[in-house]
PDB file of C-alpha atoms in Angstrom:
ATOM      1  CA  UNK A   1       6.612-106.347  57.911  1.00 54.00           C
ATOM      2  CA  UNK A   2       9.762-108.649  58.704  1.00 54.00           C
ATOM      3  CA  UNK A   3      11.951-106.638  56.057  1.00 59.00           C
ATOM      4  CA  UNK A   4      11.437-103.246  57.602  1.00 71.00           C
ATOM      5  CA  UNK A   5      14.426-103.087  59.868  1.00 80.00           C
ATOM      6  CA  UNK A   6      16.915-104.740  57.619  1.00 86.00           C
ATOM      7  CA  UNK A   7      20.111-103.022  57.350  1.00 87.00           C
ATOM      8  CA  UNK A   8      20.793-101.665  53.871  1.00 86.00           C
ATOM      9  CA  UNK A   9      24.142-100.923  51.998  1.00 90.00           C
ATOM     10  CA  UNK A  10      24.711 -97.258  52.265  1.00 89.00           C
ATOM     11  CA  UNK A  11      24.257 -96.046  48.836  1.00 88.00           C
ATOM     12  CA  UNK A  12      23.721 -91.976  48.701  1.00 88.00           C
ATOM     13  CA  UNK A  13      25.590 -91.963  51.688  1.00 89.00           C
ATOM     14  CA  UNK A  14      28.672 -93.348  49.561  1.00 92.00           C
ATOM     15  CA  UNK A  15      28.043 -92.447  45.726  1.00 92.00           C
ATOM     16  CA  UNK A  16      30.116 -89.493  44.120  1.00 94.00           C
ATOM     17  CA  UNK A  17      27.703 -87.087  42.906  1.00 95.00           C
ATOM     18  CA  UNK A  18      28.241 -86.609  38.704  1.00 95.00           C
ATOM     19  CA  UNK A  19      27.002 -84.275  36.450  1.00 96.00           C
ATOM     20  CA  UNK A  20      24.262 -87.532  34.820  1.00 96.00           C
ATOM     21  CA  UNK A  21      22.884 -88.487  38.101  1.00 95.00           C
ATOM     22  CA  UNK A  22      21.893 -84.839  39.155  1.00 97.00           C
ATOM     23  CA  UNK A  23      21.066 -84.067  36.046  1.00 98.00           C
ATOM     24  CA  UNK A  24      18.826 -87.356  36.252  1.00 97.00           C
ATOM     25  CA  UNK A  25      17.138 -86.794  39.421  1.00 97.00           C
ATOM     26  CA  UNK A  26      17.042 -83.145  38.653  1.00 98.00           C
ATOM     27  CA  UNK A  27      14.486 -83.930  35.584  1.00 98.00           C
ATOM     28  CA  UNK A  28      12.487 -86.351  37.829  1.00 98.00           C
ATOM     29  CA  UNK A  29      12.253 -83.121  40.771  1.00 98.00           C
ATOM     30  CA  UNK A  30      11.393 -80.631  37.915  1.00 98.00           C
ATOM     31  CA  UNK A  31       8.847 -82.570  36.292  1.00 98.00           C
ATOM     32  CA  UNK A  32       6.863 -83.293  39.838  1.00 98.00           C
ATOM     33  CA  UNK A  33       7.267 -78.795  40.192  1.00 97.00           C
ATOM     34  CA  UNK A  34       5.736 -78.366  36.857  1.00 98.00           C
ATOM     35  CA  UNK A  35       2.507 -80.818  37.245  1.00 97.00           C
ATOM     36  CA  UNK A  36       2.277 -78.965  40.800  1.00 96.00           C
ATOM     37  CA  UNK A  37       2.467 -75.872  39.137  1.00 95.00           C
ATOM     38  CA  UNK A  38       0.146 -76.823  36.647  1.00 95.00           C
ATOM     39  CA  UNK A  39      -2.735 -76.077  39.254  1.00 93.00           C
ATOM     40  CA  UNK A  40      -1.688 -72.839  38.938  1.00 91.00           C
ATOM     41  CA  UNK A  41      -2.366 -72.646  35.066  1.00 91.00           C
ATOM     42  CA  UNK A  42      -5.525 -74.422  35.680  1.00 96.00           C
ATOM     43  CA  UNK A  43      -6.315 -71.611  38.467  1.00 95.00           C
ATOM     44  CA  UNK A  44      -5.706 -68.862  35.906  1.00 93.00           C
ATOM     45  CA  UNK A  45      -7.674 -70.582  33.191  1.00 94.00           C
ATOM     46  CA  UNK A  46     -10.677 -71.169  35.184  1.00 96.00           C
ATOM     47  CA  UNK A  47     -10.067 -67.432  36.626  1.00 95.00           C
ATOM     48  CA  UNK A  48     -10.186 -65.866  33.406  1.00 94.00           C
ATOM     49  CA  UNK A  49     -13.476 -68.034  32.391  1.00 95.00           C
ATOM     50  CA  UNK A  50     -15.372 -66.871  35.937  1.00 94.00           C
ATOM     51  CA  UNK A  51     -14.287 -62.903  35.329  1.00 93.00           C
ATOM     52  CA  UNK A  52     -12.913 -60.057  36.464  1.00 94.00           C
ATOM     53  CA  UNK A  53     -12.931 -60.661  39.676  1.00 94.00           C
ATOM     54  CA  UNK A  54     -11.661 -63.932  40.055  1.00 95.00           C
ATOM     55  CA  UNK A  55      -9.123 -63.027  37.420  1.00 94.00           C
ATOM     56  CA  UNK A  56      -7.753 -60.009  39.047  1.00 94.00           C
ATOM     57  CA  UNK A  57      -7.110 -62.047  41.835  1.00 94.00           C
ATOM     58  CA  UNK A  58      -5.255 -64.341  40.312  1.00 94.00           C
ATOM     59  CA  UNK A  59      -3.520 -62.052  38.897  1.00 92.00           C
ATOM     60  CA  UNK A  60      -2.076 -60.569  42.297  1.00 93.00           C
ATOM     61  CA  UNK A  61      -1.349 -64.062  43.172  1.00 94.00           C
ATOM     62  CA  UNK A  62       1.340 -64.338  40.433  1.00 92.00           C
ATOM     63  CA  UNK A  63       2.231 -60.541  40.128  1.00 90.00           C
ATOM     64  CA  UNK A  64       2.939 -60.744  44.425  1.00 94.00           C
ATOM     65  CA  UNK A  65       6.869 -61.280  45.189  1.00 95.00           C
ATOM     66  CA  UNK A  66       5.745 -65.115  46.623  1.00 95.00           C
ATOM     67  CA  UNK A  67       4.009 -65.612  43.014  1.00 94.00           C
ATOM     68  CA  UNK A  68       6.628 -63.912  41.178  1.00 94.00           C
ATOM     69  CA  UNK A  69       9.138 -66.336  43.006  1.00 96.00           C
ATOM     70  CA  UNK A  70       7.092 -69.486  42.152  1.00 96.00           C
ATOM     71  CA  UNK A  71       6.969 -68.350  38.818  1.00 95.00           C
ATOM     72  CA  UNK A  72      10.254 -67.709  37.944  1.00 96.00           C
ATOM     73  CA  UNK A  73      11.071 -71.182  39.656  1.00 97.00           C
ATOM     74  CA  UNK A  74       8.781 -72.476  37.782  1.00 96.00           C
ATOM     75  CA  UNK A  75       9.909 -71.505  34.980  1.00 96.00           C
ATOM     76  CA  UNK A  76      13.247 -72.891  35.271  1.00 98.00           C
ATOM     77  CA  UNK A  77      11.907 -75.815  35.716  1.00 98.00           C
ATOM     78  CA  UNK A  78      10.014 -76.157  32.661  1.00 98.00           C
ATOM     79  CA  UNK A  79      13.324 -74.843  30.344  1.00 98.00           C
ATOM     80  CA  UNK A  80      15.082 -77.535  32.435  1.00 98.00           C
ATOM     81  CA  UNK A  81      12.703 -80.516  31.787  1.00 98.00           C
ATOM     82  CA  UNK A  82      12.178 -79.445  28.692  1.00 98.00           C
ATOM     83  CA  UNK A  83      15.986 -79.329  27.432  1.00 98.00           C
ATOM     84  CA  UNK A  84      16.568 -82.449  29.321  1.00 98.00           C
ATOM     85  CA  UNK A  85      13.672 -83.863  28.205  1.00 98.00           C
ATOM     86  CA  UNK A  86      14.986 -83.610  24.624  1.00 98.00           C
ATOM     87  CA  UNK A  87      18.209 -85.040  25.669  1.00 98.00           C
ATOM     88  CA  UNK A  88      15.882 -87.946  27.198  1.00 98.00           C
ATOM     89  CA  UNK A  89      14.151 -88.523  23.300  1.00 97.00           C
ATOM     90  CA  UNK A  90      17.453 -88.354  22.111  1.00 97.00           C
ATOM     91  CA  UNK A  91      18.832 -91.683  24.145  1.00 97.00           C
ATOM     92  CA  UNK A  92      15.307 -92.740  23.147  1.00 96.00           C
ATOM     93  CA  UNK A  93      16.760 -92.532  19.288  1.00 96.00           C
ATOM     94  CA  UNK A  94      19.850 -94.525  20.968  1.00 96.00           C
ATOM     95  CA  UNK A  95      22.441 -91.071  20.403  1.00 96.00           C
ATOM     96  CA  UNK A  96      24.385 -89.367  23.032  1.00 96.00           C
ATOM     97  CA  UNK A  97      25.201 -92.270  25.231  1.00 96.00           C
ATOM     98  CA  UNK A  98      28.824 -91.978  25.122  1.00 97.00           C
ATOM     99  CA  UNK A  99      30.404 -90.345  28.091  1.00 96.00           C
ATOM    100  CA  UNK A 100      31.623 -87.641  26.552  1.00 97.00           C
ATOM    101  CA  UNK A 101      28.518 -86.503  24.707  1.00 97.00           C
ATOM    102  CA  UNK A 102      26.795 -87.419  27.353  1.00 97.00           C
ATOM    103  CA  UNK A 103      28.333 -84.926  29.657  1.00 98.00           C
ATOM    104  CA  UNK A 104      28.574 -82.280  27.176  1.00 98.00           C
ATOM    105  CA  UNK A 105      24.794 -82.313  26.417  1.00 98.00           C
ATOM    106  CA  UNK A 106      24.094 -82.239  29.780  1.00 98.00           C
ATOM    107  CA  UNK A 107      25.792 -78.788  30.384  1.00 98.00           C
ATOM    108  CA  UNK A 108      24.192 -77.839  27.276  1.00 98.00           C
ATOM    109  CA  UNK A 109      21.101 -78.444  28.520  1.00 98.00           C
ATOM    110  CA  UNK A 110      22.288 -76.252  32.173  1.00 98.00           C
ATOM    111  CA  UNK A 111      23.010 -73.939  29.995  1.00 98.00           C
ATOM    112  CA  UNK A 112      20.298 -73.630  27.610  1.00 98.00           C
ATOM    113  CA  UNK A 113      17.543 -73.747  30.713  1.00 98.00           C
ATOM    114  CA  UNK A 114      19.337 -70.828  32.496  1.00 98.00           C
ATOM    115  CA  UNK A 115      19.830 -68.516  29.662  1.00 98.00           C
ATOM    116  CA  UNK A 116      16.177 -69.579  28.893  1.00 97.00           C
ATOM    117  CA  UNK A 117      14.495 -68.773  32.078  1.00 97.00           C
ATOM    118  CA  UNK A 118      16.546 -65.117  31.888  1.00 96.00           C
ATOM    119  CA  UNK A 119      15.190 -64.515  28.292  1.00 96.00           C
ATOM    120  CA  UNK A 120      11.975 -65.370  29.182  1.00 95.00           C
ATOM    121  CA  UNK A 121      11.594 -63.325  32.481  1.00 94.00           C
ATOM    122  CA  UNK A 122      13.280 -60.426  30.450  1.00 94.00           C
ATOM    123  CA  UNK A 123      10.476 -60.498  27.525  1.00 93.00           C
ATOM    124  CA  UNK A 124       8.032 -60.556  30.019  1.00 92.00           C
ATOM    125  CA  UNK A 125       9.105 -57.637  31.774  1.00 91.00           C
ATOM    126  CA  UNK A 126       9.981 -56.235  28.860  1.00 90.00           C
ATOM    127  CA  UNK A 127       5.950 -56.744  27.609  1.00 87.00           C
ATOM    128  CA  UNK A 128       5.589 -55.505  30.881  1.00 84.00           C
ATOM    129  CA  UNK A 129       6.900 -51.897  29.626  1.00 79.00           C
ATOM    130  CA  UNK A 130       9.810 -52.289  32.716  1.00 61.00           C
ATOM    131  CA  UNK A 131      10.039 -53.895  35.675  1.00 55.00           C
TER     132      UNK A 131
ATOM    133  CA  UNK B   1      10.039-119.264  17.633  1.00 64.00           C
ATOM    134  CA  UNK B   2       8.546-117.481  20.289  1.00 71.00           C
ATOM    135  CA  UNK B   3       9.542-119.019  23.812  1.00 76.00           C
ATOM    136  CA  UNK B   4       6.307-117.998  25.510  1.00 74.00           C
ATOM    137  CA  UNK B   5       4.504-120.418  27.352  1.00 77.00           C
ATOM    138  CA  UNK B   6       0.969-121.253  26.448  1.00 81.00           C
ATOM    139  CA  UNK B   7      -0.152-119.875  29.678  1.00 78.00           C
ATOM    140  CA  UNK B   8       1.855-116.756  29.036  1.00 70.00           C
ATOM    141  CA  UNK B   9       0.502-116.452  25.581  1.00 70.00           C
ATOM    142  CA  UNK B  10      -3.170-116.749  26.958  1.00 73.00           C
ATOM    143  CA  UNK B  11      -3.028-114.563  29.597  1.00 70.00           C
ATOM    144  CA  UNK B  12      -1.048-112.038  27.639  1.00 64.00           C
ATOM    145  CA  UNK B  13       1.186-111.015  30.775  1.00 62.00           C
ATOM    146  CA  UNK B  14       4.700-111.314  30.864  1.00 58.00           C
ATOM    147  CA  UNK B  15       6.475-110.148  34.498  1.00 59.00           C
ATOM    148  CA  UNK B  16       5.896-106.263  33.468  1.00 61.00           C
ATOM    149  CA  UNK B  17       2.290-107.122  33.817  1.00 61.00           C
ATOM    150  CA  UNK B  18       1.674-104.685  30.695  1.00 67.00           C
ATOM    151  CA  UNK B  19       2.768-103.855  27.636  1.00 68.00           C
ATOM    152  CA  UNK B  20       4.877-100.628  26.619  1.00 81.00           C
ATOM    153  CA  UNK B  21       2.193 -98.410  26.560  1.00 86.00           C
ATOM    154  CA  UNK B  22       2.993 -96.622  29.367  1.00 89.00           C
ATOM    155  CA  UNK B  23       6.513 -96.109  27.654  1.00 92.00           C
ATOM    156  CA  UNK B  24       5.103 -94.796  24.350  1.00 93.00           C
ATOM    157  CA  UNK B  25       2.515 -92.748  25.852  1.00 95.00           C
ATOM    158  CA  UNK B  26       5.140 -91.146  27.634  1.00 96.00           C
ATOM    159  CA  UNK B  27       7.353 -89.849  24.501  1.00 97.00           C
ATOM    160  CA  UNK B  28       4.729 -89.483  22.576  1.00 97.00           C
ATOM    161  CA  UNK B  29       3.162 -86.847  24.699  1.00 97.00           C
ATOM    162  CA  UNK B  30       6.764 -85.753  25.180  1.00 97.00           C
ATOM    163  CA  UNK B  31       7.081 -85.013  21.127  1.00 97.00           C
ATOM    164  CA  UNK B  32       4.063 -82.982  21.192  1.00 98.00           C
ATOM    165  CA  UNK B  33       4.837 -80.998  24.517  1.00 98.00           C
ATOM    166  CA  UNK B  34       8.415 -79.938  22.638  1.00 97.00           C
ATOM    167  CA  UNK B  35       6.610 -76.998  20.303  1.00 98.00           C
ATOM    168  CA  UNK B  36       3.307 -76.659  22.546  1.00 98.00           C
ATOM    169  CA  UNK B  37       5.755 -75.272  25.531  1.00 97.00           C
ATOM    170  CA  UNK B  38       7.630 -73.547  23.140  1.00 96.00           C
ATOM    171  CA  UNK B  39       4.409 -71.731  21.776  1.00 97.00           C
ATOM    172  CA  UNK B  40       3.002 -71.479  25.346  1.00 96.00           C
ATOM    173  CA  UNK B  41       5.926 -69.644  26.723  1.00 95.00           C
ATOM    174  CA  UNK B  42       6.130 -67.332  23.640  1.00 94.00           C
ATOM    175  CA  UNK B  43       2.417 -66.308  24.307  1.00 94.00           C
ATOM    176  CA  UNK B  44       2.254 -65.986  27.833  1.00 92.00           C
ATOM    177  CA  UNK B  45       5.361 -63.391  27.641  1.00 92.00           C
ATOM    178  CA  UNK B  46       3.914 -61.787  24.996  1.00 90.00           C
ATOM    179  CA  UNK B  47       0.438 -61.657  27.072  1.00 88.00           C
ATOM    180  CA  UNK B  48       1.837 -60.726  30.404  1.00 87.00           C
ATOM    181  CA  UNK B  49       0.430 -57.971  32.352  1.00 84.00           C
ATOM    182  CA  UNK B  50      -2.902 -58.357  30.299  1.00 88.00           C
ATOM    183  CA  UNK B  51      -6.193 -56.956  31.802  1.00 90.00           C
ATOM    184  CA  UNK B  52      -9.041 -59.390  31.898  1.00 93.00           C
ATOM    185  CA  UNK B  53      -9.935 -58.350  28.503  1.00 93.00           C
ATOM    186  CA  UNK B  54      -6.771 -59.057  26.879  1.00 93.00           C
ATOM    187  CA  UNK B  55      -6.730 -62.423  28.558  1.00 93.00           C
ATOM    188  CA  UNK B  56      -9.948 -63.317  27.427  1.00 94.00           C
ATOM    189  CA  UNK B  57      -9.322 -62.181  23.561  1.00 94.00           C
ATOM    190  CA  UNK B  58      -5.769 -64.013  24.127  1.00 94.00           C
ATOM    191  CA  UNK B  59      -7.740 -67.347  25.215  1.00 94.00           C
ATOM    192  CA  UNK B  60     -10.429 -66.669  23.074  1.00 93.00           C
ATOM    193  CA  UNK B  61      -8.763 -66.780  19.810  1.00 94.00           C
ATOM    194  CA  UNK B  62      -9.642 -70.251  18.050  1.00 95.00           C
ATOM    195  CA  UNK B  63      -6.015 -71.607  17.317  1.00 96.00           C
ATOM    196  CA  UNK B  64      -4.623 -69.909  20.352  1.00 96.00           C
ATOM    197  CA  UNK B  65      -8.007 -72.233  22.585  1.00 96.00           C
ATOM    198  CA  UNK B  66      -7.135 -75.620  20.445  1.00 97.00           C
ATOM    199  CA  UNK B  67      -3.459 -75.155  21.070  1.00 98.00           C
ATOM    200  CA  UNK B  68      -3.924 -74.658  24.808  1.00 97.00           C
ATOM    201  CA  UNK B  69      -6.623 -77.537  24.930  1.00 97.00           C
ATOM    202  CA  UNK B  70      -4.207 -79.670  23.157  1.00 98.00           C
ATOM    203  CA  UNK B  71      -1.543 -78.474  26.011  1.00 97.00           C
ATOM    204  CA  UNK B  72      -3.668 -79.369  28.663  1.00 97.00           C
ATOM    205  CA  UNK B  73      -4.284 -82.722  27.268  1.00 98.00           C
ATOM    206  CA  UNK B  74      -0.796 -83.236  26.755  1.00 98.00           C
ATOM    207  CA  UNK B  75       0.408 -82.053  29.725  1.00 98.00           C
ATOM    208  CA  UNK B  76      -1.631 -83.573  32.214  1.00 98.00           C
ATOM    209  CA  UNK B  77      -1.484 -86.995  30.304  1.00 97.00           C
ATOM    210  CA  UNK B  78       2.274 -87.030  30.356  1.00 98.00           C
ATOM    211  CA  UNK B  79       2.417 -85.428  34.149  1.00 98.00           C
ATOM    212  CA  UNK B  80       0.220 -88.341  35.582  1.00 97.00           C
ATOM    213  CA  UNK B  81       2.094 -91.189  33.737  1.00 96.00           C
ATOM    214  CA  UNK B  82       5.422 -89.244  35.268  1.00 97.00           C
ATOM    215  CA  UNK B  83       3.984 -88.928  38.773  1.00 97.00           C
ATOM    216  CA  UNK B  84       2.705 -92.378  38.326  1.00 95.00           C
ATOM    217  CA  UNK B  85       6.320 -93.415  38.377  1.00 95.00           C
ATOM    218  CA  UNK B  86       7.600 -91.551  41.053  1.00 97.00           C
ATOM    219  CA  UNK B  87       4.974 -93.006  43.008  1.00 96.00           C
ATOM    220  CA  UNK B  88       5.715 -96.636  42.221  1.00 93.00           C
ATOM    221  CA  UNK B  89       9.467 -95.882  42.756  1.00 94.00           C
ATOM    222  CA  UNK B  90       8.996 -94.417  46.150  1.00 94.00           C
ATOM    223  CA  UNK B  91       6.175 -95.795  47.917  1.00 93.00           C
ATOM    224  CA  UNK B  92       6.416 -99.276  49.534  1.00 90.00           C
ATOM    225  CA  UNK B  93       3.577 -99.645  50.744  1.00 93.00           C
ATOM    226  CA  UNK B  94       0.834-101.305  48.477  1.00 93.00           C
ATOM    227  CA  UNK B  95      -2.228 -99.653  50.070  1.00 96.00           C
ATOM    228  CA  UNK B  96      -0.742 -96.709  49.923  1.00 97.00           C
ATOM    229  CA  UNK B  97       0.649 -96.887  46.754  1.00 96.00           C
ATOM    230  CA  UNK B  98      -2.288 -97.318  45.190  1.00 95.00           C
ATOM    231  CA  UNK B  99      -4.380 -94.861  46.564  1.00 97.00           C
ATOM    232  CA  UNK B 100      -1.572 -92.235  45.552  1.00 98.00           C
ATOM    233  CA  UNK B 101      -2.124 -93.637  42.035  1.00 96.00           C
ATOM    234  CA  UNK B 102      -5.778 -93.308  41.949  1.00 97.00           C
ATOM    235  CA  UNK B 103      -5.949 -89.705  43.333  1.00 98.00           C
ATOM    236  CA  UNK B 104      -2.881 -88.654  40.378  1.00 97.00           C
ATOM    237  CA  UNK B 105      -5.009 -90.049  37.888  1.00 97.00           C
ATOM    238  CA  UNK B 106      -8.221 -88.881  39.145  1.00 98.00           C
ATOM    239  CA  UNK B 107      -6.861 -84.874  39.495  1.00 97.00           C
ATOM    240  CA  UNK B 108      -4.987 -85.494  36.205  1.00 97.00           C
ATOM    241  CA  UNK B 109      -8.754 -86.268  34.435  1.00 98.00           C
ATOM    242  CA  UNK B 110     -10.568 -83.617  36.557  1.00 98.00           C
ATOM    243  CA  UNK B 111      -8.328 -80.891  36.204  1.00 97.00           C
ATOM    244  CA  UNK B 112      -7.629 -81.374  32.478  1.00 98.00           C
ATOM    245  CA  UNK B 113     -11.482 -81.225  32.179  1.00 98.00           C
ATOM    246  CA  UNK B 114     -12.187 -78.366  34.150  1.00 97.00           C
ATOM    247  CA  UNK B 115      -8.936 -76.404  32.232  1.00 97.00           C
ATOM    248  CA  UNK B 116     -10.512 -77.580  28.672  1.00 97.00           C
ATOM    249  CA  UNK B 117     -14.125 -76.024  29.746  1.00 97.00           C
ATOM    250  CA  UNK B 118     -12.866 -73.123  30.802  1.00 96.00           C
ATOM    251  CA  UNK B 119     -11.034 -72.533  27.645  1.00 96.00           C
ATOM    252  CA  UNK B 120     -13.876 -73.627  25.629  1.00 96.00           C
ATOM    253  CA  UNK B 121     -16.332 -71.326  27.321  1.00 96.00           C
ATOM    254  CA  UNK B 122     -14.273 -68.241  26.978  1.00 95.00           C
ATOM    255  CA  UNK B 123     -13.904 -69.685  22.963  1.00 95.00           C
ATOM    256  CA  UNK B 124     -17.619 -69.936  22.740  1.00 93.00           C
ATOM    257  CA  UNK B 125     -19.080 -67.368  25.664  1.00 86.00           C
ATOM    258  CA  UNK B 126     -16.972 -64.644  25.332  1.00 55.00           C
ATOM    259  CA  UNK B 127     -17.019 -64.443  29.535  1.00 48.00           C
TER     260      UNK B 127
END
C-alpha cells in the first residue's frame, strides 16, 4: 500500500512514561497473559475429567519450577487486572478521574496486586503444609 | 429531534457500525468476574496440592461446578471481546485482521465448551 513508508511523528520514542499510561497498557498486557493462561485452566479441567493420569501430569506441569514460574506470573497478573479492572468500572461510574485520585488509585491498585499475589502464593504453600 | 438521516435511521448504522454492545458486554462480564476470581482464587489455594481425588470431589461439588461453569463463561466471553480489541488496535491489515478475529472467537467458544463438559462430567460421572 502507498501509506506504508510514510514517515510518522515519533510518539513512544518522545512521550514521558507516567504512572496512568503504564498502568494502562499494563492492564491491556495482563489481560492478553490471563486469556493465554486460561488454556492452562482449561488443560487442568479437562485433565481432571480424563483421570489420573492425565491429571498427574498436569499436575507436574504446574508443580515444575517453569510451571511454578508461569503461575506465580500469572497470578500477578490476574490481582493486577483485577484491581485495575475495578479502577476501570470505577471511571465507568465517572469517579476517580481527577489527577490526583487518579494517581493515588493507581498505586493502590500496585499495591493491592503485589501484596495479593504474596498472600496468595503464601496460602497455597501454606495448604501445601510448607514449601 | 433526532438528527439522523433517513438512510441512517433505516440502516441502523451510525460510523461505529454497531451499537454499544460490545461496551456493555464488556463490564458486564467484568461485574461478574469481580467475586468469581475472588472465589476462584480462594478455592484453588485452599485445593492446592490435591490428589486426583480431591480435585475431582473439589470440581465435583454442585455450587463449586456452577460457579466454575459460570467462570468459564465469563471469562472467556470477556477475554475474546478484550483480545478482540487488541487485535483491531494492532493489526492493519484487513485480511489479517480478520482472520485473527475469527480464530479468538472460535477458541473462545471451543474452549469454553470443552472446559464446561469437563466440569459437567466430573459433576455428573464422578470420573
Amino acid at each position: 500500500m502507498a501509506t506504508d513508508n510514510r514517515p510518522l511523528s515519533p510518539h513512544l520514542q518522545v512521550y514521558k512514561p507516567q504512572l496512568t499510561s503504564m498502568l494502562s497498557i499494563l492492564h491491556r498486557i495482563t489481560g492478553v497473559v490471563l486469556a493465554i493462561g486460561a488454556l492452562l485452566l482449561v488443560w487442568w479441567l479437562i485433565a481432571a475429567a480424563a483421570g489420573p493420569d492425565a491429571y498427574d501430569s498436569a499436575q507436574g506441569f504446574i508443580g515444575s519450577i517453569l510451571g511454578r514460574l508461569l503461575l506465580f506470573g500469572w497470578t500477578f497478573a490476574l490481582f493486577y487486572h483485577l484491581a485495575n479492572g475495578i479502577r476501570h468500572l470505577a471511571w465507568d461510574a465517572g469517579w476517580g478521574f481527577e489527577l490526583n485520585v487518579a494517581y493515588a488509585t493507581g498505586w493502590l491498585v500496585v499495591i493491592v496486586s503485589i501484596v495479593l499475589t504474596f498472600v496468595s502464593w503464601i496460602g497455597g504453600y501454606a495448604a501445601l503444609g510448607g514449601i | 429531534m433526532s438528527m439522523r438521516s433517513p438512510l441512517g435511521r433505516a440502516r441502523g448504522l451510525g460510523s461505529a457500525k454497531a451499537g454499544t454492545q460490545h461496551w456493555w458486554a464488556q463490564r458486564l462480564t467484568a461485574i461478574a468476574l469481580v467475586p468469581l476470581s475472588i472465589w476462584f482464587v480462594i478455592a484453588i489455594v485452599a485445593a492446592t496440592g490435591s490428589d486426583h481425588s480431591g480435585a475431582i470431589a473439589f470440581i465435583g461439588n454442585p455450587v463449586t461446578a456452577v460457579l466454575l461453569i459460570l467462570l468459564i463463561v465469563a471469562t472467556f466471553h470477556h477475554a475474546q471481546l478484550g483480545l478482540q480489541v487488541v487485535i483491531e488496535d494492532y493489526v492493519h491489515t484487513k485480511s489479517v485482521e480478520i482472520t485473527l478475529l475469527l480464530l479468538v472467537k472460535g477458541a473462545a467458544i471451543v474452549l469454553a465448551l470443552a472446559a464446561i463438559f469437563a466440569v459437567l462430567s466430573i459433576a455428573f460421572g464422578g470420573a
